[in-house]
Coordinates of C-alpha atoms in Angstrom, one line a residue:
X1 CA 12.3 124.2 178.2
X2 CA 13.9 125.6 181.5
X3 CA 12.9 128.7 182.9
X4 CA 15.2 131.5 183.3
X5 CA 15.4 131.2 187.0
X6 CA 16.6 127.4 186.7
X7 CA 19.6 126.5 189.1
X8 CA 23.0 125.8 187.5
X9 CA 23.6 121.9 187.7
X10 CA 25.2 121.3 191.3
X11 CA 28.7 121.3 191.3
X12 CA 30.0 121.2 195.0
X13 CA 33.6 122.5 195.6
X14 CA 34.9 121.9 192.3
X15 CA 36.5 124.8 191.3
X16 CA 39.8 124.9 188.7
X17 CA 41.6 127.2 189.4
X18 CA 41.7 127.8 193.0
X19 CA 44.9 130.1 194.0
X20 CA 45.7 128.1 197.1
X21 CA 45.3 124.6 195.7
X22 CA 47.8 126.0 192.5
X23 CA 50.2 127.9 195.4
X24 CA 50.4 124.0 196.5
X25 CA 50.3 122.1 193.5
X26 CA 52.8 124.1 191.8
X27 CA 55.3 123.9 194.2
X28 CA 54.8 120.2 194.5
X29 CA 55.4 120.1 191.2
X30 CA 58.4 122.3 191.0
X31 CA 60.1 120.0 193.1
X32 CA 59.4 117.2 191.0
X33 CA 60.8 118.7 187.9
X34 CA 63.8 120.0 190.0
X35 CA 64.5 116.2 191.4
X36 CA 63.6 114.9 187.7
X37 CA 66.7 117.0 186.8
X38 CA 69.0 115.9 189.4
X39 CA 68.4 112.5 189.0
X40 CA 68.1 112.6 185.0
X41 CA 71.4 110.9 184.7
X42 CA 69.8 107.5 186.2
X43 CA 67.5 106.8 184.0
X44 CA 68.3 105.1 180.4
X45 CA 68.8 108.1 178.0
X46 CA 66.6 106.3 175.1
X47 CA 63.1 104.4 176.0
X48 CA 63.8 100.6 176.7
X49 CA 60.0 100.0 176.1
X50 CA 58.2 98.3 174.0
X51 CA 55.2 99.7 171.3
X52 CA 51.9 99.3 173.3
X53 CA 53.4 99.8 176.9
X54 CA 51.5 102.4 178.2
X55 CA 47.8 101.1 177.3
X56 CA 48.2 97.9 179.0
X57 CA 49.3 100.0 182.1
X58 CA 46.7 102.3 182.4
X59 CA 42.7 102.2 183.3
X60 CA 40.8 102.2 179.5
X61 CA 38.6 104.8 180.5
X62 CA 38.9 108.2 182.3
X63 CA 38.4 108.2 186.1
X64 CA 34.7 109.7 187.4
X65 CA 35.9 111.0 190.4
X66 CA 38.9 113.2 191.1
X67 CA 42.1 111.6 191.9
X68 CA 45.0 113.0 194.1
X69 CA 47.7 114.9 192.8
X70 CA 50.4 112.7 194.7
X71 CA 48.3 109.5 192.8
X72 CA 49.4 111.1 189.8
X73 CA 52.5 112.1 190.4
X74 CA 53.3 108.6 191.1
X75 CA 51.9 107.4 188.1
X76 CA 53.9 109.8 185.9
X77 CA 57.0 108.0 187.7
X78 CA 55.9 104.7 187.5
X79 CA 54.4 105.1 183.8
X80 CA 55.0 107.7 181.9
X81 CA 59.2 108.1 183.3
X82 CA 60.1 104.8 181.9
X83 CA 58.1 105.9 178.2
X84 CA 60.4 109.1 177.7
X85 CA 63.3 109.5 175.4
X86 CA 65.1 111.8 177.6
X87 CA 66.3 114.3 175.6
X88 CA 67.8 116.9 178.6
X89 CA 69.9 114.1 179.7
X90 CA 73.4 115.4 179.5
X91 CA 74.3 111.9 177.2
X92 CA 72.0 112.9 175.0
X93 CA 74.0 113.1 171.6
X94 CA 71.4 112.3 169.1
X95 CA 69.9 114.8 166.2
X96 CA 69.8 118.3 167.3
X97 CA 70.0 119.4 171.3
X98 CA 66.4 121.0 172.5
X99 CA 67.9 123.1 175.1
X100 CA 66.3 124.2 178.2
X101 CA 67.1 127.0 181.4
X102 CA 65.8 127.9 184.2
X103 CA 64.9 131.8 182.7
X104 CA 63.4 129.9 179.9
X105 CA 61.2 127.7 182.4
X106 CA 60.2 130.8 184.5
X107 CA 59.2 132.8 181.1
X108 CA 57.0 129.8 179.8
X109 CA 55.0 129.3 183.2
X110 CA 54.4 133.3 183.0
X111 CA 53.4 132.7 179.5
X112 CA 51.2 130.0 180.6
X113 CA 50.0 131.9 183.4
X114 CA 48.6 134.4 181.5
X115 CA 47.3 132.3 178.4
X116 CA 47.2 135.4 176.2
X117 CA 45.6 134.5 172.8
X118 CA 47.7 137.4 170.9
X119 CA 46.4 137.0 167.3
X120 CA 46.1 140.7 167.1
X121 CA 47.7 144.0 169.3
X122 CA 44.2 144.6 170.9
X123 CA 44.2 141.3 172.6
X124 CA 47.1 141.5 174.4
X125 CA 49.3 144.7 173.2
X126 CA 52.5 143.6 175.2
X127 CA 52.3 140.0 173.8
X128 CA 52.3 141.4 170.4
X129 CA 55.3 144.7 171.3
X130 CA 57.8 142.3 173.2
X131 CA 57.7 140.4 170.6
X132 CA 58.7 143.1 167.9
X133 CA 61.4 144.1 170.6
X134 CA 62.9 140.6 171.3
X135 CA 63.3 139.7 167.4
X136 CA 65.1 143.2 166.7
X137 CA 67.1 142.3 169.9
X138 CA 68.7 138.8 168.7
X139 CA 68.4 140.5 165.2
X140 CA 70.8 142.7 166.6
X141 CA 72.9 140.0 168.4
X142 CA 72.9 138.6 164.7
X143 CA 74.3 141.5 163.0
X144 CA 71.4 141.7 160.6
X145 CA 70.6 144.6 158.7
X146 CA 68.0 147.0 159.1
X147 CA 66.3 145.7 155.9
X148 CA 65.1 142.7 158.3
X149 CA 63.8 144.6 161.3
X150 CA 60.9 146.4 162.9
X151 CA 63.2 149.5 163.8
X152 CA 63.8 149.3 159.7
X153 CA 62.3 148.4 157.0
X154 CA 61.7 144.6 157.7
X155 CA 60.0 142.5 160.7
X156 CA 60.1 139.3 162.9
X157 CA 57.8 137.0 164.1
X158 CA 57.8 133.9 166.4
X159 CA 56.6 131.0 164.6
X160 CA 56.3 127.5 166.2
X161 CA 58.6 125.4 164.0
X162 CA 60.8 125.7 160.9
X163 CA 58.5 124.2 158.8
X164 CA 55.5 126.8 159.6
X165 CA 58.5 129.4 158.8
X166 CA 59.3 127.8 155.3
X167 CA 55.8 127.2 154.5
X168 CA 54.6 130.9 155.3
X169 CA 57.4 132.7 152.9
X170 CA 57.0 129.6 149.9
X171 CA 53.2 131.1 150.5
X172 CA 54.4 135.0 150.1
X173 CA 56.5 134.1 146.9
X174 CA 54.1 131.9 145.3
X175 CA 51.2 134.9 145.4
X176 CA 53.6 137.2 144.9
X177 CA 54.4 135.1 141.6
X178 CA 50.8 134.2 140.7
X179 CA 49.7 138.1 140.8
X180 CA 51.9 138.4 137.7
X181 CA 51.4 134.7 136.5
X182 CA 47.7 134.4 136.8
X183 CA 46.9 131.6 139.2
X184 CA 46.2 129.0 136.2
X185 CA 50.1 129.2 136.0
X186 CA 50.6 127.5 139.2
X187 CA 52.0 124.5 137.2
X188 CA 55.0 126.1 136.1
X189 CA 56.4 127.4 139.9
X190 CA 59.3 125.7 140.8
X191 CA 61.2 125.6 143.7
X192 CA 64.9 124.5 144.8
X193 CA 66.8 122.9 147.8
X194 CA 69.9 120.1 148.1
X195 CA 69.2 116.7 149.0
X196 CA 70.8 118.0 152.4
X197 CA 67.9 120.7 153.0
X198 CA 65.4 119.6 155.7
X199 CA 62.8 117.0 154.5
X200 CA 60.4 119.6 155.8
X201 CA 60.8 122.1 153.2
X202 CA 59.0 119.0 150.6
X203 CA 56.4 119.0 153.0
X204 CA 55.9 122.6 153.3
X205 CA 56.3 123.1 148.9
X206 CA 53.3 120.4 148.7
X207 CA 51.3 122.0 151.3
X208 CA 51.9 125.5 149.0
X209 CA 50.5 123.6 146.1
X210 CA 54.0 123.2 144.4
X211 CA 53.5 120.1 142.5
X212 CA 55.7 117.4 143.4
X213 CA 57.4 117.2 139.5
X214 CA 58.2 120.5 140.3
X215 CA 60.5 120.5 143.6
X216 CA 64.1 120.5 142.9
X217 CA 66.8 118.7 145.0
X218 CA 70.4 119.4 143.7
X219 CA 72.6 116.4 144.7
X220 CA 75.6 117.6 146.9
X221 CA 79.4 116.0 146.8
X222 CA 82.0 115.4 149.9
X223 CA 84.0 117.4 148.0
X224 CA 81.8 120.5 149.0
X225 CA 81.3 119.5 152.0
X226 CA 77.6 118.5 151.0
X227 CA 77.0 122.1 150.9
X228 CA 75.1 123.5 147.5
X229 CA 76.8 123.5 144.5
X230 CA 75.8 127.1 143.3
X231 CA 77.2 126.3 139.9
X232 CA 75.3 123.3 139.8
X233 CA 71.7 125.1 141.0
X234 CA 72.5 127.3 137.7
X235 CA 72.8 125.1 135.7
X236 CA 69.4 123.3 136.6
X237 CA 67.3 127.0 137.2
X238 CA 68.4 127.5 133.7
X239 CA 67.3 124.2 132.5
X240 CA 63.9 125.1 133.9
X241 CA 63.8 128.3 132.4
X242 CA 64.3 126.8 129.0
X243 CA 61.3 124.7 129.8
X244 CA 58.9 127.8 130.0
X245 CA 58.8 127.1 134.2
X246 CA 59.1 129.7 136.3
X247 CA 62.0 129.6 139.5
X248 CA 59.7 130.6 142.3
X249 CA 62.2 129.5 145.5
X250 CA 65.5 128.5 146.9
X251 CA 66.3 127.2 150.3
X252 CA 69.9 127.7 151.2
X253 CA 70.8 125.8 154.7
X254 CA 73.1 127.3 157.3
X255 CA 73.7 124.0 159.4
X256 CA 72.2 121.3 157.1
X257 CA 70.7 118.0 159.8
X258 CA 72.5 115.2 158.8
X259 CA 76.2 116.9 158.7
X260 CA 76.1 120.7 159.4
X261 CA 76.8 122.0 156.3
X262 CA 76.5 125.7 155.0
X263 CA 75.7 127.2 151.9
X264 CA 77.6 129.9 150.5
X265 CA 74.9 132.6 150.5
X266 CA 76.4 135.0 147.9
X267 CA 76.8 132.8 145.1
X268 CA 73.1 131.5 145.5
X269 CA 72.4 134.8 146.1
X270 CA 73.6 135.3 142.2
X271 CA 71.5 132.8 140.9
X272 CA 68.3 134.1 142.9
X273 CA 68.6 137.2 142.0
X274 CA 69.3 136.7 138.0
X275 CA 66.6 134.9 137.8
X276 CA 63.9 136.9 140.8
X277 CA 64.0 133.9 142.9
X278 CA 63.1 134.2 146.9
X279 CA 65.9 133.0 149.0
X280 CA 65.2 131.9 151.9
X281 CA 68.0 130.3 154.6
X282 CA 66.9 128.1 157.2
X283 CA 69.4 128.6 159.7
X284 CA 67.5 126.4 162.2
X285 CA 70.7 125.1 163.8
X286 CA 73.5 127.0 163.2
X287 CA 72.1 130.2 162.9
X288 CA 72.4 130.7 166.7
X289 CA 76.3 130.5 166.9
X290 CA 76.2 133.5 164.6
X291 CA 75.8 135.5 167.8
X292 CA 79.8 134.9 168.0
X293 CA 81.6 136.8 166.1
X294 CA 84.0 133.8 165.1
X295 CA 80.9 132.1 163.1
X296 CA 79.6 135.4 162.0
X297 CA 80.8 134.7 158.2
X298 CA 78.5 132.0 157.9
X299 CA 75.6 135.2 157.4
X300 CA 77.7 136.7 155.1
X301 CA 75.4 137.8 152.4
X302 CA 72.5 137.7 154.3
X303 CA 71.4 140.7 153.4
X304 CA 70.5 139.7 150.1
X305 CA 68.1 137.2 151.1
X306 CA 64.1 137.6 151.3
X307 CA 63.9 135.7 154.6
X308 CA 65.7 133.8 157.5
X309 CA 64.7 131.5 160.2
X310 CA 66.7 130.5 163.4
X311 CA 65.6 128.5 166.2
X312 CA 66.5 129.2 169.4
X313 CA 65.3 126.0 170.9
X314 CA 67.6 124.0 169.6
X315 CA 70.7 125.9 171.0
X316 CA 70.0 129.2 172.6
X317 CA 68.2 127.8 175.9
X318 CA 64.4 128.4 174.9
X319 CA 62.8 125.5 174.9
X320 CA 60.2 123.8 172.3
X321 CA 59.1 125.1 170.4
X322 CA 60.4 128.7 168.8
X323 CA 61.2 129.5 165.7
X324 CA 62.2 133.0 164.7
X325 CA 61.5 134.3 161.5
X326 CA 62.5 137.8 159.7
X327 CA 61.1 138.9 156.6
X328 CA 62.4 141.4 154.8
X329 CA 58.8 142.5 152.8
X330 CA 56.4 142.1 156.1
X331 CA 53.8 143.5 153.6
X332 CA 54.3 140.3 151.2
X333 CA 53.5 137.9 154.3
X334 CA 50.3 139.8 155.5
X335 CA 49.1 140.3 151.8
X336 CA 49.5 136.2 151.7
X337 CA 48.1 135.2 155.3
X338 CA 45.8 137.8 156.2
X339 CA 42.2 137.2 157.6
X340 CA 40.1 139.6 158.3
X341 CA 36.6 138.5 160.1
X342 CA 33.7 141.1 161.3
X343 CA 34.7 139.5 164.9
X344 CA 38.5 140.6 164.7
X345 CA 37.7 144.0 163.1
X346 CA 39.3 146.9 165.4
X347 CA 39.9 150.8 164.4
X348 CA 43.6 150.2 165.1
X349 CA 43.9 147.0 162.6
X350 CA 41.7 148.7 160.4
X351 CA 44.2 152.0 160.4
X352 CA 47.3 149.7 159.7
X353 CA 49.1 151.4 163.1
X354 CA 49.9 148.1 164.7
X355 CA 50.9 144.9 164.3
X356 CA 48.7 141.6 164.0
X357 CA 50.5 138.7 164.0
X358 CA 47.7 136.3 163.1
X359 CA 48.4 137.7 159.4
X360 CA 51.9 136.4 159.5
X361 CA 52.0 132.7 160.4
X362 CA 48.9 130.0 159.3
X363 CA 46.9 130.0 162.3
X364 CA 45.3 132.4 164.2
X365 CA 45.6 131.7 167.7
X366 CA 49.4 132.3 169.2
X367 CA 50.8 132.2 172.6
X368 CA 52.8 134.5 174.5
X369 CA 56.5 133.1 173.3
X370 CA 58.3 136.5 173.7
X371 CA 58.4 135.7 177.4
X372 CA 60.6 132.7 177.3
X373 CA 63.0 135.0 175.1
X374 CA 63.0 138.4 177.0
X375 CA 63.8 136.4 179.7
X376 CA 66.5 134.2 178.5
X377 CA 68.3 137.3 176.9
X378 CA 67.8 139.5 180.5
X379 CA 68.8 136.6 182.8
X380 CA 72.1 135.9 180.5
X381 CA 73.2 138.4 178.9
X382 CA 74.9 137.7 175.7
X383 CA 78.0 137.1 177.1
X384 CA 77.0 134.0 178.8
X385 CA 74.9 133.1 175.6
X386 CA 78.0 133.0 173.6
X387 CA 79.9 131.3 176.2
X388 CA 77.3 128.5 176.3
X389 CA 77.5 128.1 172.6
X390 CA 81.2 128.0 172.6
X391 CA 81.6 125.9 175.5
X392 CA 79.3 123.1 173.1
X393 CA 81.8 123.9 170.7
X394 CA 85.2 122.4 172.6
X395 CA 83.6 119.7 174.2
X396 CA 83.1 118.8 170.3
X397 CA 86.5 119.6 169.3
X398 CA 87.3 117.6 172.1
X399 CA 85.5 114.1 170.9
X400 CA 87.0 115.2 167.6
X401 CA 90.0 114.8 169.1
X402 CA 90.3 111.5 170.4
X403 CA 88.3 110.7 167.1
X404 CA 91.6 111.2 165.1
X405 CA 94.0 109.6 167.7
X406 CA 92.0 106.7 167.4
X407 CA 93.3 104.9 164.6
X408 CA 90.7 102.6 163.9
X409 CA 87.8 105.6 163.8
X410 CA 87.7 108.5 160.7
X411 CA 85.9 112.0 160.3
X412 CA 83.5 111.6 157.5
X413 CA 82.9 115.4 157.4
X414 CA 84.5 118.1 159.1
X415 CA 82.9 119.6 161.9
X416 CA 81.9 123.0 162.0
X417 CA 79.9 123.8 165.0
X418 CA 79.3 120.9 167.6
X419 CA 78.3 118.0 165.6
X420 CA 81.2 115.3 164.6
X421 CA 80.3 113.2 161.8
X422 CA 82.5 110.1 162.5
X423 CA 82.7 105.8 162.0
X424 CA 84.5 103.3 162.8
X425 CA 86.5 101.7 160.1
X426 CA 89.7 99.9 161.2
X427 CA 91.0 98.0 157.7
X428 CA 93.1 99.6 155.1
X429 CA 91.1 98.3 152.4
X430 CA 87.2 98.5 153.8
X431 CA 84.6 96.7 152.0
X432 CA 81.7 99.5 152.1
X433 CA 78.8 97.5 152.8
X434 CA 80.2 96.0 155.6
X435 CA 81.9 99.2 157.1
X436 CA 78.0 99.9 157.1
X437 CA 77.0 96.8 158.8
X438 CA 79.8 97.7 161.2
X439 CA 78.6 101.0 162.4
X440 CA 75.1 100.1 162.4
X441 CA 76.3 97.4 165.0
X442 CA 78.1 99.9 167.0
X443 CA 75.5 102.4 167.0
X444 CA 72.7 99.5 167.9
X445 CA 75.2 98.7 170.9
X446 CA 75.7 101.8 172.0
X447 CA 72.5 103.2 172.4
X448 CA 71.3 99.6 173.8
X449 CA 72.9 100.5 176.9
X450 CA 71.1 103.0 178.0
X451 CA 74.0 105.0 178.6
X452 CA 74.0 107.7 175.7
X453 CA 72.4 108.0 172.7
X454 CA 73.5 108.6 169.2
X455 CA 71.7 108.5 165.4
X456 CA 73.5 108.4 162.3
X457 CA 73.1 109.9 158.9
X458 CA 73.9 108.5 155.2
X459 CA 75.0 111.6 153.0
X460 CA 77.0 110.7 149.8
X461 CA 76.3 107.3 150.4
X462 CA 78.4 106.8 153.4
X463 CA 76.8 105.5 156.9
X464 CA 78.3 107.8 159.0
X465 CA 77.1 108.2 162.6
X466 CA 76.6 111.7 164.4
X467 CA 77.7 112.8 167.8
X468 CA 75.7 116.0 168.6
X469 CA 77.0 118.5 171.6
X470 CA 74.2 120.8 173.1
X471 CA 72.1 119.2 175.8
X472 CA 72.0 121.4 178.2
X473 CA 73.2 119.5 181.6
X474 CA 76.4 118.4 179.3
X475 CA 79.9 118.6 180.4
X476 CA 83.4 117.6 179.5
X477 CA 82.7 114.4 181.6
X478 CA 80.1 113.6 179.8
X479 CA 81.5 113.6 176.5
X480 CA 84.8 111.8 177.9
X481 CA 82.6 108.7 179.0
X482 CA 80.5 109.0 175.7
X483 CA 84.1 108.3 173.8
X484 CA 84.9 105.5 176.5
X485 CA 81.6 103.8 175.8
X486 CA 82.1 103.8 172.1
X487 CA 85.7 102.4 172.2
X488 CA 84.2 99.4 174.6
X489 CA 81.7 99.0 172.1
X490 CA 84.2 99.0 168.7
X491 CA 86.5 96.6 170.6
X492 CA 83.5 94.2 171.1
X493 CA 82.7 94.3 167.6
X494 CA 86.4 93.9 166.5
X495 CA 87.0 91.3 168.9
X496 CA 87.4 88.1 166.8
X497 CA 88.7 88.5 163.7
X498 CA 87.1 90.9 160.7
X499 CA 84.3 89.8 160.0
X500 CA 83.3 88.1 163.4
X501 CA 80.1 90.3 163.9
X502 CA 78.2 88.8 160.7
X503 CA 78.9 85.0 161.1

């Protein structure tokens, strides 16, 4: 055994962090972002590679010696560039936009500059008060009511993703539940969504210890737009009710994933609250255009819900990954999620005078997200927030447009933010299964090129496909071209007689 006195092992120069070395790196690397932006329109919008690529391109073991930064940056041109899906390139059109700016970039590198661990408000009391301030801010933007803020009787917190949002609040309701019910009872919770409503929230009821009998999904109809049938959702809560199980959860959907629709929140309101269900909305997606007074109505009746989740990332310029979520019952939440180690034990926490956050989400650890918000809401104002969002809008009314003047193309679903559910299908008479194979064609052809990228959805068993506004380098030029490419590619399928793309 060493002595005390021992020398530390020999480590030269090497030191990590070096504030002259970072000055340098970090503006190297600024400039390759900023050139990576520029030039984002070159490069094919989905990966042309194929699985396995990267190994067979790269050393199998970890270099012994330090490389050179420029080294790297060439092989994160030469390697990794060709590997990436680029989602921030304006012809990005596929699932949801992830939406970046420059405020938003700025906040993360202070957040990550800082690498605040904020699990409670003595380890880092500004980390843990901007972010009170910033979710009663776009709480605000929302017209919310007071029931779901920190200057009322609610709270906010930052969570990473929707599904960590879904899966803390199914956690609150089923103890809340269980206190009553006796945990042996577990059996009989049961909780209830659409077939439109995120496949996360399965995920999160199984990871609540919902059993998998016990997880509703109410089929939806075109003729509601896919939205909720709260008639329908009676009819089955009662059902269970007969049964001797106990309704535990609904999640209502402002801006379902595969065609944007929206639940009407008073009439499940109705239900839920005949029958002491938690209602929760997952307003991932279109819960952001609610900071424009001409979507407002879509949060109509929000204030009879227990919770609410909006992510900013995917349209309010923030950046992955941020996912707000109000509760209207903080005390619930902490009662469900709270730990409370010898380590972490403070006279503050103890006194209940501040805010821990590590009692309101599943981990522990959290960084610094408030940053990327404060700044985004400072540097734009909400003016220019609501402009962005409504400049997404007519560029989709726009493709909507030509959509309809194109006789050979339909709407499947009418649009109601900036997604336009659409498909080709040119015959008076189509045969369904091969309208199918006929958009699946097109949308292979499409995205083959490299010049845009779509996906496409299947809701009341039709294939539509779905052209998704939002990136943030988009413009009206961009969405023109988009519309040109997809004409080229429905004449070459067409070309030949009907059914001259399955011979």
């Amino acid at each position: 055994m060493g002595s005390l006195a021992e020398s530390p092992p020999f480590q030269g120069e090497f030191k990590p962090l070096d504030p002259a070395e970072f000055r340098k790196q970090a503006h190297r690397m600024v400039d390759f972002i900023a050139d990576y932006y520029q030039n984002i329109e070159t490069y094919p919008v989905l990966s042309q590679v194929q699985p396995g690529y990267l190994r067979s391109r790269l050393p199998e073991t970890a270099p012994y010696r330090p490389e050179g930064f420029e080294a790297i940056l060439e092989d994160v041109k030469k390697t990794i560039i060709p590997g990436m899906t680029h989602w921030l390139s304006p012809n990005f059109f596929a699932f949801f936009p992830a939406t970046v700016s420059t405020a938003a970039f700025v906040g993360e590198m202070l957040c990550t500059s800082f690498n605040a661990v904020g699990f409670n408000w003595l380890a880092s009391p500004a980390a843990t008060e901007l972010e009170m301030v910033v979710m009663d801010w776009l709480a605000n933007m929302l017209k919310l009511p007071k029931s779901f803020m920190f200057s009322g009787t609610g709270g906010g917190v930052i969570q990473g993703t929707t599904s960590e949002s879904i899966l803390c609040t199914l956690i609150a309701a089923r103890d809340r539940a269980l206190e009553v019910l006796g945990v042996h009872n577990v059996g009989k919770l049961v909780v209830y969504g659409s077939d439109q409503t995120h496949s996360t929230y399965t995920k999160a009821c199984k990871l609540a210890g919902i059993f998998p009998c016990n997880i509703r999904s109410i089929p939806t109809s075109p003729e509601t737009g896919f939205s909720l049938c709260p008639s329908l959702l009676r009819r089955v809560v009662e059902a269970d009710v007969a049964s001797g199980l106990v309704p535990l959860f609904l999640c209502a959907t402002l801006g379902t994933t595969s065609t944007t629709a929206v639940d009407s929140l008073p009439d499940l309101a109705d239900v839920a609250s005949d029958h002491g269900i938690w209602l929760h909305v997952d307003a991932a997606y279109g819960g952001s255009a609610c900071i424009c007074p001409e979507f407002r109505h879509y949060l109509d009746g929000i204030e009879r819900a227990d919770s609410l989740s909006l992510s900013p990332h995917k349209w309010l310029l923030t950046f992955l990954d941020c996912c707000c979520l109000w509760v209207k019952k903080p005390g619930l939440l902490v009662k469900a999620l709270s730990t409370n180690p010898e380590y972490l034990r403070n006279e503050l926490s103890e006194s209940k005078s501040v805010v821990d956050f590590k009692d309101w989400q599943v981990g522990t650890g959290r960084r610094f997200k408030a940053l990327r918000l404060w700044l985004v809401f400072r540097s734009y104002g909400v003016a220019n927030l609501q402009a962005h969002i409504r400049s997404d809008v007519w560029m989709a009314k726009e493709f909507e447009r030509s959509v309809k003047l194109d006789r050979r193309f339909e709407i499947v679903v009418p649009r109601l933010f900036s997604l336009v559910c659409f498909r080709l299908n040119p015959y008076p008479e189509p045969d369904p299964s091969y309208t199918e194979l006929l958009n699946r064609k097109l949308l292979e052809w499409v995205n083959s090129t490299g010049r845009l990228y779509m996906t496409h959805t299947i809701a009341g068993g039709i294939y539509m496909l779905r052209f998704a506004v939002g990136a943030t380098l988009t413009e009206e030029r961009h969405v023109a071209a988009a519309w040109e490419l997809i004409k080229e590619g429905a004449d070459a399928l067409l070309k030949g007689g009907h059914y001259s793309i399955v011979q």
